[in-house]
CSV table of C-alpha atoms in Angstrom, one decimal:
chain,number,residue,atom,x,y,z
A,1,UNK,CA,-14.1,-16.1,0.8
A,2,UNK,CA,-14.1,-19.9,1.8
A,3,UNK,CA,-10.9,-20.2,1.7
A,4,UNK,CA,-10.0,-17.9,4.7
A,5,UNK,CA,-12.7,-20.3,6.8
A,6,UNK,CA,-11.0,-22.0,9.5
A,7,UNK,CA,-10.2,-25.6,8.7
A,8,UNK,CA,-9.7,-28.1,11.3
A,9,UNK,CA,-6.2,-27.4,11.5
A,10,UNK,CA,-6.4,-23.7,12.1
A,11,UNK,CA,-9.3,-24.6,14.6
A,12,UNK,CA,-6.5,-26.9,16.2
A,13,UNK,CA,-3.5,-25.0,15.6
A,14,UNK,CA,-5.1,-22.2,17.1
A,15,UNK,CA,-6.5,-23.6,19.9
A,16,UNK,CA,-2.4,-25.0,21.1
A,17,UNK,CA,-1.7,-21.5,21.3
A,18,UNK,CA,-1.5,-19.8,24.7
A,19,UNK,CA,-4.9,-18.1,25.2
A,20,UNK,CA,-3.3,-14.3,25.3
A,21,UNK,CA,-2.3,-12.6,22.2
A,22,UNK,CA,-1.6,-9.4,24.3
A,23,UNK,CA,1.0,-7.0,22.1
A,24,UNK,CA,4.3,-6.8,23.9
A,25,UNK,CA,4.3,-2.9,25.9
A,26,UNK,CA,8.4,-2.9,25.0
A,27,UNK,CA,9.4,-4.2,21.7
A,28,UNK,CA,12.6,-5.7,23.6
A,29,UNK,CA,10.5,-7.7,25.2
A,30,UNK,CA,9.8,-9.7,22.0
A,31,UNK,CA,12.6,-12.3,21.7
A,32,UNK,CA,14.7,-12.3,19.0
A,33,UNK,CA,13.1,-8.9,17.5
A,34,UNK,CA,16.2,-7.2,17.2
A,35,UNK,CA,15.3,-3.8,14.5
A,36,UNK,CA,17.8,-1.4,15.5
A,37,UNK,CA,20.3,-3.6,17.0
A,38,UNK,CA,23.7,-2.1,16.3
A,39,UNK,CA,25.1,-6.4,16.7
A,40,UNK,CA,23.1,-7.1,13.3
A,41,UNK,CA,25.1,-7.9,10.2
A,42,UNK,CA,25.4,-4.5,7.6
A,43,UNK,CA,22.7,-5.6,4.9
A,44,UNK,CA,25.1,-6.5,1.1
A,45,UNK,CA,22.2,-4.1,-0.7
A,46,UNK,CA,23.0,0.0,-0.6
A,47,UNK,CA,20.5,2.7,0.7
A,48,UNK,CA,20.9,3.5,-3.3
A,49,UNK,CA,20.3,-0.4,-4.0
A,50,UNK,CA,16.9,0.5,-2.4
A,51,UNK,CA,16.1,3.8,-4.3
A,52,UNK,CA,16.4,2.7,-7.6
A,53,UNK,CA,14.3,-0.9,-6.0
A,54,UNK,CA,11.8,1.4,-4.6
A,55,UNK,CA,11.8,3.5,-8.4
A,56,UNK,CA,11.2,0.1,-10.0
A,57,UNK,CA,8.5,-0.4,-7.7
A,58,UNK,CA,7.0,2.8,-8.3
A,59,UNK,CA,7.4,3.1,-4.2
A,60,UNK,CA,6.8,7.1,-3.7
A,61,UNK,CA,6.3,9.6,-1.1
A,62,UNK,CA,2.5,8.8,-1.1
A,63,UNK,CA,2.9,5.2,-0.3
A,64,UNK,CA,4.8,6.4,2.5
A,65,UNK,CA,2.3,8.5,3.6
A,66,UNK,CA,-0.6,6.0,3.1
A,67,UNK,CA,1.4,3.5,5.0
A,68,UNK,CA,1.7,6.0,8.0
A,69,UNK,CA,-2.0,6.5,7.9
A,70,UNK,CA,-2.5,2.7,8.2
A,71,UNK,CA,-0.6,2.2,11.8
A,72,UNK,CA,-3.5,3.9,13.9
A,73,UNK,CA,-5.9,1.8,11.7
A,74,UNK,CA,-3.8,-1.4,12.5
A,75,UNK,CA,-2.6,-0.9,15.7
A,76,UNK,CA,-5.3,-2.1,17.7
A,77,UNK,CA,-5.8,-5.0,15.2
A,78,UNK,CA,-2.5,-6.8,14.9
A,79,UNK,CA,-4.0,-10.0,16.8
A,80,UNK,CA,-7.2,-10.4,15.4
A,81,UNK,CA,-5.0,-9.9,11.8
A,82,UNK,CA,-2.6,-12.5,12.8
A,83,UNK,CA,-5.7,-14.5,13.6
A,84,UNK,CA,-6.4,-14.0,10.2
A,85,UNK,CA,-2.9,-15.1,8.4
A,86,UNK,CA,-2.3,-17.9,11.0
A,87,UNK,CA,-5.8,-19.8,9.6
A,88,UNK,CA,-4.4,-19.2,6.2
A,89,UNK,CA,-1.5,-20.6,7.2
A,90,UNK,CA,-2.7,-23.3,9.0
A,91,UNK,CA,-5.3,-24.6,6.6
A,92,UNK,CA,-2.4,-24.6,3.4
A,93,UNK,CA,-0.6,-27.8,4.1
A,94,UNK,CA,2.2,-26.2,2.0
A,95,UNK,CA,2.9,-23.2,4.3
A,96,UNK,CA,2.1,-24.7,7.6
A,97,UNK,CA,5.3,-27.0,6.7
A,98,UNK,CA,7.7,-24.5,7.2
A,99,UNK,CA,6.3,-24.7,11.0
A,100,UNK,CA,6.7,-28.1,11.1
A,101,UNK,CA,9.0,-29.9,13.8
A,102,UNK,CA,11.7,-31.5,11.4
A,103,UNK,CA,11.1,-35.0,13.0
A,104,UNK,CA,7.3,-35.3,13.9
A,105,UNK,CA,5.8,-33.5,11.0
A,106,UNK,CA,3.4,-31.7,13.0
A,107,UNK,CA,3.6,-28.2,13.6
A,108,UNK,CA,5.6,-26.5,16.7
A,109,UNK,CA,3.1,-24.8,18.5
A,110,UNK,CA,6.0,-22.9,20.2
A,111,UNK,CA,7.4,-21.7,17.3
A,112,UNK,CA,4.6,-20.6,15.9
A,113,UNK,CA,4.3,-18.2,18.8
A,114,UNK,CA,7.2,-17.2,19.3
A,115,UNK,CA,6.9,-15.8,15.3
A,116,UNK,CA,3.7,-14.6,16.2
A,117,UNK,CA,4.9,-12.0,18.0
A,118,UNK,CA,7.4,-10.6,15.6
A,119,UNK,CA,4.9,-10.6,13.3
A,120,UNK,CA,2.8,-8.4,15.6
A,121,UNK,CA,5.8,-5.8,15.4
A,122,UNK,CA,6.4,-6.2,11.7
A,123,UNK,CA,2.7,-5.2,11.1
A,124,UNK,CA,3.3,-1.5,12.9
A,125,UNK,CA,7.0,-1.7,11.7
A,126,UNK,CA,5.9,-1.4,7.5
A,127,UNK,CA,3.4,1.2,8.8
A,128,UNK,CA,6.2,3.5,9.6
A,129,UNK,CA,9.3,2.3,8.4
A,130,UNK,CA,11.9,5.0,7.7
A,131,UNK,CA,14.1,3.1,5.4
A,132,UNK,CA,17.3,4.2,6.8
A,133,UNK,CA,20.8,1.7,7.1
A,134,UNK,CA,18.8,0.5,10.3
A,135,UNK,CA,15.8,-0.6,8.5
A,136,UNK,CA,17.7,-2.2,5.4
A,137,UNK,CA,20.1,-4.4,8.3
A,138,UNK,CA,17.0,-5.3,9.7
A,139,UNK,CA,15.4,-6.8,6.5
A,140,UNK,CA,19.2,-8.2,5.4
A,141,UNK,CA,18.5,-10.5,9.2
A,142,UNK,CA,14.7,-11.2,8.4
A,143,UNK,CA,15.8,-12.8,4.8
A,144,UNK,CA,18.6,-14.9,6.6
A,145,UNK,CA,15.9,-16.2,9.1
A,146,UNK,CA,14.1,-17.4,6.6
A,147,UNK,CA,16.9,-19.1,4.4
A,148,UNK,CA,18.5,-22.1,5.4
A,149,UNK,CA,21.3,-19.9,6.6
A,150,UNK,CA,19.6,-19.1,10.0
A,151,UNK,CA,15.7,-20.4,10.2
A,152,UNK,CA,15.0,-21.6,13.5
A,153,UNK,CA,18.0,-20.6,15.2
A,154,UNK,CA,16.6,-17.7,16.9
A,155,UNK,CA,14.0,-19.6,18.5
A,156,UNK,CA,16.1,-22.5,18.8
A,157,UNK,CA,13.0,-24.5,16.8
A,158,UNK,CA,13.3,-28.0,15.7
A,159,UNK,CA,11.8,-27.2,12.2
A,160,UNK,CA,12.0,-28.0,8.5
A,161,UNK,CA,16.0,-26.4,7.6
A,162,UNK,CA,14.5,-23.6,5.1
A,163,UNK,CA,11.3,-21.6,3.8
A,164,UNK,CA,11.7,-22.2,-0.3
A,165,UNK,CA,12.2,-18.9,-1.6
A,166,UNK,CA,9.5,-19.5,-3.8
A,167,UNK,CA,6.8,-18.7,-0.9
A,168,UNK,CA,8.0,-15.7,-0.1
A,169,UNK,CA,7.0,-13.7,-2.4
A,170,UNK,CA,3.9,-15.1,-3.2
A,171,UNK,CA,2.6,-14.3,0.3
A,172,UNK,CA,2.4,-10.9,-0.4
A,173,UNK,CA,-1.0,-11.7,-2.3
A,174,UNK,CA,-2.4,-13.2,1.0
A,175,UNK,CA,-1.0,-11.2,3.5
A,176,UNK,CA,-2.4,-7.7,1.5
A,177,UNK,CA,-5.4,-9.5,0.7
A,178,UNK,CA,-6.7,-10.2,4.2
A,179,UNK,CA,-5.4,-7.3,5.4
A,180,UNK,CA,-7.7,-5.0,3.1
A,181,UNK,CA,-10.8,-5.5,5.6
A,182,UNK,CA,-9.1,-4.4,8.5
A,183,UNK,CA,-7.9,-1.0,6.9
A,184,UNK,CA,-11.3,-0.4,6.0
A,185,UNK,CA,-12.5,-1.0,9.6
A,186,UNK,CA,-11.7,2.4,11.0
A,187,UNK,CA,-13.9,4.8,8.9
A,188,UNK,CA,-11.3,5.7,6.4
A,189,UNK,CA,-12.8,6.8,2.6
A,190,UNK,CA,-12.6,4.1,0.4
A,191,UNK,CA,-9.8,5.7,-1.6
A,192,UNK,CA,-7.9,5.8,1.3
A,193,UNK,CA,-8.4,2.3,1.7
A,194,UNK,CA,-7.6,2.0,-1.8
A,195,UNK,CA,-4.1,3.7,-1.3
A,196,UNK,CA,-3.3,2.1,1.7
A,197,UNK,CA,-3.6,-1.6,0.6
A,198,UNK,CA,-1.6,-0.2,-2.9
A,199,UNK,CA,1.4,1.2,-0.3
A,200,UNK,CA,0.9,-2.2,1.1
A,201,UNK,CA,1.2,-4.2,-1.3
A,202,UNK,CA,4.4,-2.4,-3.3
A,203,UNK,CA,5.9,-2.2,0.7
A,204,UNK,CA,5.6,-6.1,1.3
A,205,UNK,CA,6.4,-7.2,-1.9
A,206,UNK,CA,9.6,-5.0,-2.0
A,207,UNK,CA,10.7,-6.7,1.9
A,208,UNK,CA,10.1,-10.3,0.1
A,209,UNK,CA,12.3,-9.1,-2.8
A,210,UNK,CA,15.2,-7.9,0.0
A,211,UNK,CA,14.8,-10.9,2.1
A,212,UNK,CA,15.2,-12.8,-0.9
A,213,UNK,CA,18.8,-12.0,-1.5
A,214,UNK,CA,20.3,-14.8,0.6
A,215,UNK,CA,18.9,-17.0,-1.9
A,216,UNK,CA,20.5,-15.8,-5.0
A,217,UNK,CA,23.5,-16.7,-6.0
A,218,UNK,CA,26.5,-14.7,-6.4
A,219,UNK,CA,26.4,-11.0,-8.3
A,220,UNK,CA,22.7,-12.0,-9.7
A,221,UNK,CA,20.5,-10.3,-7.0
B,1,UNK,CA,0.3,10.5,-12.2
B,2,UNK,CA,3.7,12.1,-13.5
B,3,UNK,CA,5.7,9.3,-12.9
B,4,UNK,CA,4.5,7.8,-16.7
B,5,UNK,CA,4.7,11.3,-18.3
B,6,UNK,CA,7.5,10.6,-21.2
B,7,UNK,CA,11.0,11.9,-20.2
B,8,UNK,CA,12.8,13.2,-23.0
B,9,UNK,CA,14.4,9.7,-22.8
B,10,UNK,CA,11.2,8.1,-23.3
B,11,UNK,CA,10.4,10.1,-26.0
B,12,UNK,CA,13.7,9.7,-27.8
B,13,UNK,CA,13.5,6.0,-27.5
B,14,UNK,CA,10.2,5.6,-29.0
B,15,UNK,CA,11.3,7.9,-31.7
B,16,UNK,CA,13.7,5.4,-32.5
B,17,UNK,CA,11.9,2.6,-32.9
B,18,UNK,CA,9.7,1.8,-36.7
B,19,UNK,CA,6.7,3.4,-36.8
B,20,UNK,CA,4.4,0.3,-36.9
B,21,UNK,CA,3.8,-1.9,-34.3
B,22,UNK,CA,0.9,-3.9,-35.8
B,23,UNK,CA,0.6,-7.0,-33.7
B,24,UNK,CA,1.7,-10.0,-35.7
B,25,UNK,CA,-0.7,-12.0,-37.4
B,26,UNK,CA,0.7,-15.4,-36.8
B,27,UNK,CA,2.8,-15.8,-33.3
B,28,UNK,CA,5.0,-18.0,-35.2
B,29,UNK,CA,6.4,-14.7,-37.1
B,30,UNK,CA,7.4,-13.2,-34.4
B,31,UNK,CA,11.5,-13.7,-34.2
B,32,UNK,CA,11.9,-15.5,-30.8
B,33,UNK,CA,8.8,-16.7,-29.7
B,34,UNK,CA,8.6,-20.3,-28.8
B,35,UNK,CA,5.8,-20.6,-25.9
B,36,UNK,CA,4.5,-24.1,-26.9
B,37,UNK,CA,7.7,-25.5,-29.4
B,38,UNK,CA,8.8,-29.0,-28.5
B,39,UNK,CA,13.0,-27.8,-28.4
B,40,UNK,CA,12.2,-26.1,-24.7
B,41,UNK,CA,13.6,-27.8,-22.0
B,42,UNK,CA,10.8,-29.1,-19.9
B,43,UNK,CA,11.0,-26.9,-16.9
B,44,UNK,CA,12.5,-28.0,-13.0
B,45,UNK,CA,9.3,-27.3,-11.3
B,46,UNK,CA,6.4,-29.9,-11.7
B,47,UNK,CA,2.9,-29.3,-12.3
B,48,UNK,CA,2.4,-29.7,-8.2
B,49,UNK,CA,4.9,-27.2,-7.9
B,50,UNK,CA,2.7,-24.5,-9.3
B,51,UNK,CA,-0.2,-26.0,-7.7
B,52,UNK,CA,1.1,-25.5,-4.2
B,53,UNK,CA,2.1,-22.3,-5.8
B,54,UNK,CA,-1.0,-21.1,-6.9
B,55,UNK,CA,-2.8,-21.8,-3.1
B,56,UNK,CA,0.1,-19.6,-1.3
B,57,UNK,CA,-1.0,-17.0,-3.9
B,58,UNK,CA,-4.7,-17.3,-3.5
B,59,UNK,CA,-5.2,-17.6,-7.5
B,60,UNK,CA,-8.5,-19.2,-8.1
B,61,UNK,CA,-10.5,-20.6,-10.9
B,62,UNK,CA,-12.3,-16.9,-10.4
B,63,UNK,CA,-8.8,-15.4,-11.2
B,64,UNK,CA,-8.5,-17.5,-14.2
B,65,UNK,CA,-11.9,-15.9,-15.8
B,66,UNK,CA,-11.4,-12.6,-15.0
B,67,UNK,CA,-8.0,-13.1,-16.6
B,68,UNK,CA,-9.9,-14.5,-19.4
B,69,UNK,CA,-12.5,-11.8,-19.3
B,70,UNK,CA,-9.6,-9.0,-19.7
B,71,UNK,CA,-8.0,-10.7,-23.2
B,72,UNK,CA,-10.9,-8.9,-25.0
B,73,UNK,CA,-10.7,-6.1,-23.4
B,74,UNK,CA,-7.2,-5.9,-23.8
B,75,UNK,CA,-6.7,-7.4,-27.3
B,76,UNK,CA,-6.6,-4.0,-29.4
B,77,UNK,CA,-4.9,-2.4,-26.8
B,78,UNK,CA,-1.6,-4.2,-26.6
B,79,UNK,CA,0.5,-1.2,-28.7
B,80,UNK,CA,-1.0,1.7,-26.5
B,81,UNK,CA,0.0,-0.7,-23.3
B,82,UNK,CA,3.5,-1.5,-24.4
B,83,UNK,CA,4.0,2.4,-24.8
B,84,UNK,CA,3.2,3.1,-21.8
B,85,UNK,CA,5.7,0.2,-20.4
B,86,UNK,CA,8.0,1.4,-22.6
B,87,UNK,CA,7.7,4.9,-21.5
B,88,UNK,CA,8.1,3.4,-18.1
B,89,UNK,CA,11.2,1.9,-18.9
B,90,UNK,CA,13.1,4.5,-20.9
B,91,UNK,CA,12.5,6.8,-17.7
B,92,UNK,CA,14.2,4.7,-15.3
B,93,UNK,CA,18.0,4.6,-15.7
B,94,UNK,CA,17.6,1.2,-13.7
B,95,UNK,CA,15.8,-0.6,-16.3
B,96,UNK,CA,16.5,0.7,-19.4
B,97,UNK,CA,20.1,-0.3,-18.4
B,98,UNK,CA,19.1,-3.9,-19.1
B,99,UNK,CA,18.2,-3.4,-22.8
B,100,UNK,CA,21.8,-0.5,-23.7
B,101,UNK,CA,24.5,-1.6,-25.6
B,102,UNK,CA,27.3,-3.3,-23.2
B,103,UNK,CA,30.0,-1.4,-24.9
B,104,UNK,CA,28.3,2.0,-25.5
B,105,UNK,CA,25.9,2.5,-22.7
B,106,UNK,CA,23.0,3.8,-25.2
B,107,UNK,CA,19.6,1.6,-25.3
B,108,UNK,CA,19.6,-0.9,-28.2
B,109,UNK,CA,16.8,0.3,-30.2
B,110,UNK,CA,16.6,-3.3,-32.4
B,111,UNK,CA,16.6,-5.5,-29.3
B,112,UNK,CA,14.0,-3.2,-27.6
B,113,UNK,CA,11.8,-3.5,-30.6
B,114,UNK,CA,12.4,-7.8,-30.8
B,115,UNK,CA,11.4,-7.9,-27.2
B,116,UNK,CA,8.5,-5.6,-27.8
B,117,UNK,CA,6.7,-7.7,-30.6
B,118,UNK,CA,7.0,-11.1,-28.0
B,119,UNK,CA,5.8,-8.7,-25.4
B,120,UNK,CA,2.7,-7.9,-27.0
B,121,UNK,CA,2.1,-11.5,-27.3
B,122,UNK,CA,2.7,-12.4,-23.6
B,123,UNK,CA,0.0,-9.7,-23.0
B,124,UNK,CA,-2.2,-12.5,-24.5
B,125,UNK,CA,-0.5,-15.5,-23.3
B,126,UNK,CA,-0.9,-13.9,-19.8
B,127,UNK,CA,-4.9,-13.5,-20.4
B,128,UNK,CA,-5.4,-16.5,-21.8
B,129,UNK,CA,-2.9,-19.2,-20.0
B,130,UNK,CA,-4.2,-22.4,-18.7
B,131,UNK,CA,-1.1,-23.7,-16.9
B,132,UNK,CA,-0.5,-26.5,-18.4
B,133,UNK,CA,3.3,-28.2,-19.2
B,134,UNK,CA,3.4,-26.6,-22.5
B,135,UNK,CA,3.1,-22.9,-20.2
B,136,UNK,CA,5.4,-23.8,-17.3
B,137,UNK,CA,7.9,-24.8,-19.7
B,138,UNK,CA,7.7,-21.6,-22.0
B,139,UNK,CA,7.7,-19.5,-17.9
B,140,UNK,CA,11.4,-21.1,-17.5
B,141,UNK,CA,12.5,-20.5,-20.9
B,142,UNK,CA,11.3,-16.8,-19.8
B,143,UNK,CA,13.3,-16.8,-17.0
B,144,UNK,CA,16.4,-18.3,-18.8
B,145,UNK,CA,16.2,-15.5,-21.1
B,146,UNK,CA,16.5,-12.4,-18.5
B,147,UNK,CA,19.2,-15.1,-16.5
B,148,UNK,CA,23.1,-15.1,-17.8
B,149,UNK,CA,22.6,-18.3,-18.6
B,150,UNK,CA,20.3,-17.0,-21.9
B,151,UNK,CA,20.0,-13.3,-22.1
B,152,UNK,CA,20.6,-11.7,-25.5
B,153,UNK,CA,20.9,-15.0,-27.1
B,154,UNK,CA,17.5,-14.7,-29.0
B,155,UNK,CA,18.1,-11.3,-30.5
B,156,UNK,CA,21.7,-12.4,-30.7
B,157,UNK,CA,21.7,-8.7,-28.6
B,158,UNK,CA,24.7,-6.9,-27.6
B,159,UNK,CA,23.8,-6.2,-24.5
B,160,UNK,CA,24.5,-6.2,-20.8
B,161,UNK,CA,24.7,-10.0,-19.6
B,162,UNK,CA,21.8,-10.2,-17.0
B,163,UNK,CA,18.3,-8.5,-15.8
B,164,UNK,CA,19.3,-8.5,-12.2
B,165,UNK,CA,16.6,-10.4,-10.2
B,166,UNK,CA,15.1,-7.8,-7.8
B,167,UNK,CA,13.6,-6.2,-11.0
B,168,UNK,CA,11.8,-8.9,-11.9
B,169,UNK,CA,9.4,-9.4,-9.2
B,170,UNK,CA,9.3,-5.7,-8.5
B,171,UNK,CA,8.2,-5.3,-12.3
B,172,UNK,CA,4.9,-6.7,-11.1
B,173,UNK,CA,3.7,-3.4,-9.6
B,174,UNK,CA,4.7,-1.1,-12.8
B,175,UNK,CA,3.1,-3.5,-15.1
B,176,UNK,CA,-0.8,-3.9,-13.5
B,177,UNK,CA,-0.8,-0.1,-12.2
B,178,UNK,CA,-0.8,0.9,-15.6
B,179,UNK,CA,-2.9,-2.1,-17.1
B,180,UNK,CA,-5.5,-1.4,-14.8
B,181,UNK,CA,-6.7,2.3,-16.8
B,182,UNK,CA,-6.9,-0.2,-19.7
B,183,UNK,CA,-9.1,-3.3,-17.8
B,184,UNK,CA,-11.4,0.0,-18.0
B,185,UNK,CA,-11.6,1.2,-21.2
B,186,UNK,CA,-14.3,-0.8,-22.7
B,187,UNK,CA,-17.2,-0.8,-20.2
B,188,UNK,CA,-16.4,-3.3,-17.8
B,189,UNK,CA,-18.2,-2.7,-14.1
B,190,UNK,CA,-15.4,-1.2,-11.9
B,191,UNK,CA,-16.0,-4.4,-9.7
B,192,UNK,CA,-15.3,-6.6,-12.9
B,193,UNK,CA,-12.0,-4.0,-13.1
B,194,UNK,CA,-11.1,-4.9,-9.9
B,195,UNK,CA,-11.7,-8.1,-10.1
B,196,UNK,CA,-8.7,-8.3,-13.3
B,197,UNK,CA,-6.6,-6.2,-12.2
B,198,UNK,CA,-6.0,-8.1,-8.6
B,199,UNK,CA,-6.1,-11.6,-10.9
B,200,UNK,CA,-2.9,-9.6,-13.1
B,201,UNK,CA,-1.2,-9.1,-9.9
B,202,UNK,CA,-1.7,-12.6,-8.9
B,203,UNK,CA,-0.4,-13.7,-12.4
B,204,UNK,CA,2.6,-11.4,-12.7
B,205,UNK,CA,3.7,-12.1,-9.3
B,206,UNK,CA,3.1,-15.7,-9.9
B,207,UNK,CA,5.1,-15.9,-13.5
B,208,UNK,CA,8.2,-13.4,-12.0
B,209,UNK,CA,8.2,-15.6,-9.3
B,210,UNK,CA,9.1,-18.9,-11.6
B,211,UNK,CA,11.2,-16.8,-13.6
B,212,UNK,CA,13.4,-16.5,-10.9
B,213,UNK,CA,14.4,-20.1,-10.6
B,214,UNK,CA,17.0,-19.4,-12.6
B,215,UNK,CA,18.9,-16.8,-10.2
B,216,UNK,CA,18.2,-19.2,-7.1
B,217,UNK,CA,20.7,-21.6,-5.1
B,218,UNK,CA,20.6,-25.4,-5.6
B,219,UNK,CA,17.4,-26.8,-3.9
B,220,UNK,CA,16.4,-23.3,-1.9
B,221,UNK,CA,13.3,-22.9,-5.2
């Protein structure tokens, strides 16, 4: 697939980054991870709000399980997968913008890497999320980070004021996409594989529809 | 999968609709369908808009023939789909909500069956779309039309005023899990099967996601 082929950017982008990837040992550690913080904002969505989402989504039981199944598969791959999404990233002018420093243009290595290491956590967190209050809080403050309302303030980054809703979304397709390989990597049947990238795939695109809500306006969402 | 096993609602529902669904012979004769008619209001994102969409979605020139591949396949199909859609829909409360009666609660068999006929037709349109101005603008007229600003004008429908927006993109996984038996059914390889359902995905995802302008806040699209 050409398109996941480095491009000179990634090859760059990639290369400003601190040489060690290492996964934090305490998710604390990670700033501005903050899943399971009691100082985060109640989500405006209902545990209910998410069942009948999760219904509409055909979400069940098995994706759960399937998901599970994937965070021994994926745990010792988050950095060579985020190796993965940061090319794509890097070689789609479009997306790369949102990394952008606001005045330069160019992308903030910094910030890239300080996102990088949420995203590590996220990976393992949509393996076994339990979708309790804690869980829907936590998406409520990952949709707010990406809106206009609080991108870049948790890393204090001098980036581009919003991501357009629009992207978010849409990267469900590359993000489940890439990931496929990887969950295949470990020896698991290939309708395991199957199931997992399905529970993937209905999991991320139903976190892009919940971190979406800061972008629609009043009583539509 | 018992999840699409008609509920007694389901069953009721279809009972009440006429007995023929015979896809329309001319599109023009179906009540409500204007995909190419020069009275739409050119849509508020620009060709480059869906460009840039279409590379954060990874949709391809090979997406577009497999899409193209599965109208054929798909063509004398559309009434069995739409039942199973349908079905879908008449056994979750959530969305069957968005085609009942405002005033009585109970699911408006005539606007169910006007939506229906224009469904069958997107089924095609959706196969067969080549993204030009004509299709963007007939995706925001779409979006218009599950919005407040346009729902239940077509049918002049007395329904409730809005499809909230978290069904919309989450109405991508119902729709190409059950397409997919069809993509089968007429001796496709299972790699060509593969190959349309992910492209469906793509193009659901990609169409929900520009039918949500609608419901977004100035200038966060």
């Amino acid at each position: 697939m050409k398109i996941f082929a480095p491009s000179m950017l990634a090859v760059a982008l990639v290369a400003a980054l601190p040489a060690s990837h290492a996964q934090q040992q305490s998710n604390p550690a990670v700033p501005g991870y903050a899943y399971g913080q009691r100082a985060l904002v109640k989500a405006p969505y209902t545990m209910a709000d998410l069942k009948s989402l999760q219904a509409s989504l055909l979400f069940t039981e098995e994706d759960i399980k399937a998901l599970r199944q994937s965070k021994a598969i994926l745990a010792d791959q988050t950095d060579a997968i985020l190796d993965v999404w940061y090319g794509f990233v890097a070689s789609t002018p479009e997306l790369v913008y949102f990394f952008s420093d606001a005045k330069t243009g160019k992308p903030d290595g910094a910030y890239l890497e300080a996102v990088r290491k949420r995203f590590a956590l996220w990976i393992l967190d949509t393996a076994d999320a339990n979708y309790d209050q804690r869980w829907l809080d936590w998406q409520h403050e990952i949709g707010l980070r990406h809106n206009r309302l609080k991108k870049n303030k948790t890393d204090r980054a001098p980036s581009v004021a919003q991501v357009n809703f629009r992207y978010i979304p849409a990267l469900t397709i590359p993000i489940t996409t890439t990931l496929k390989p990887f969950l295949a990597k470990k020896g698991a049947s290939s309708a395991d594989v199957e199931r997992m990238h399905a529970a993937w795939v209905k999991s991320v695109l139903m976190q892009s529809i919940l971190w979406s809500q800061p972008y629609i306006k009043d009583g539509e969402f």
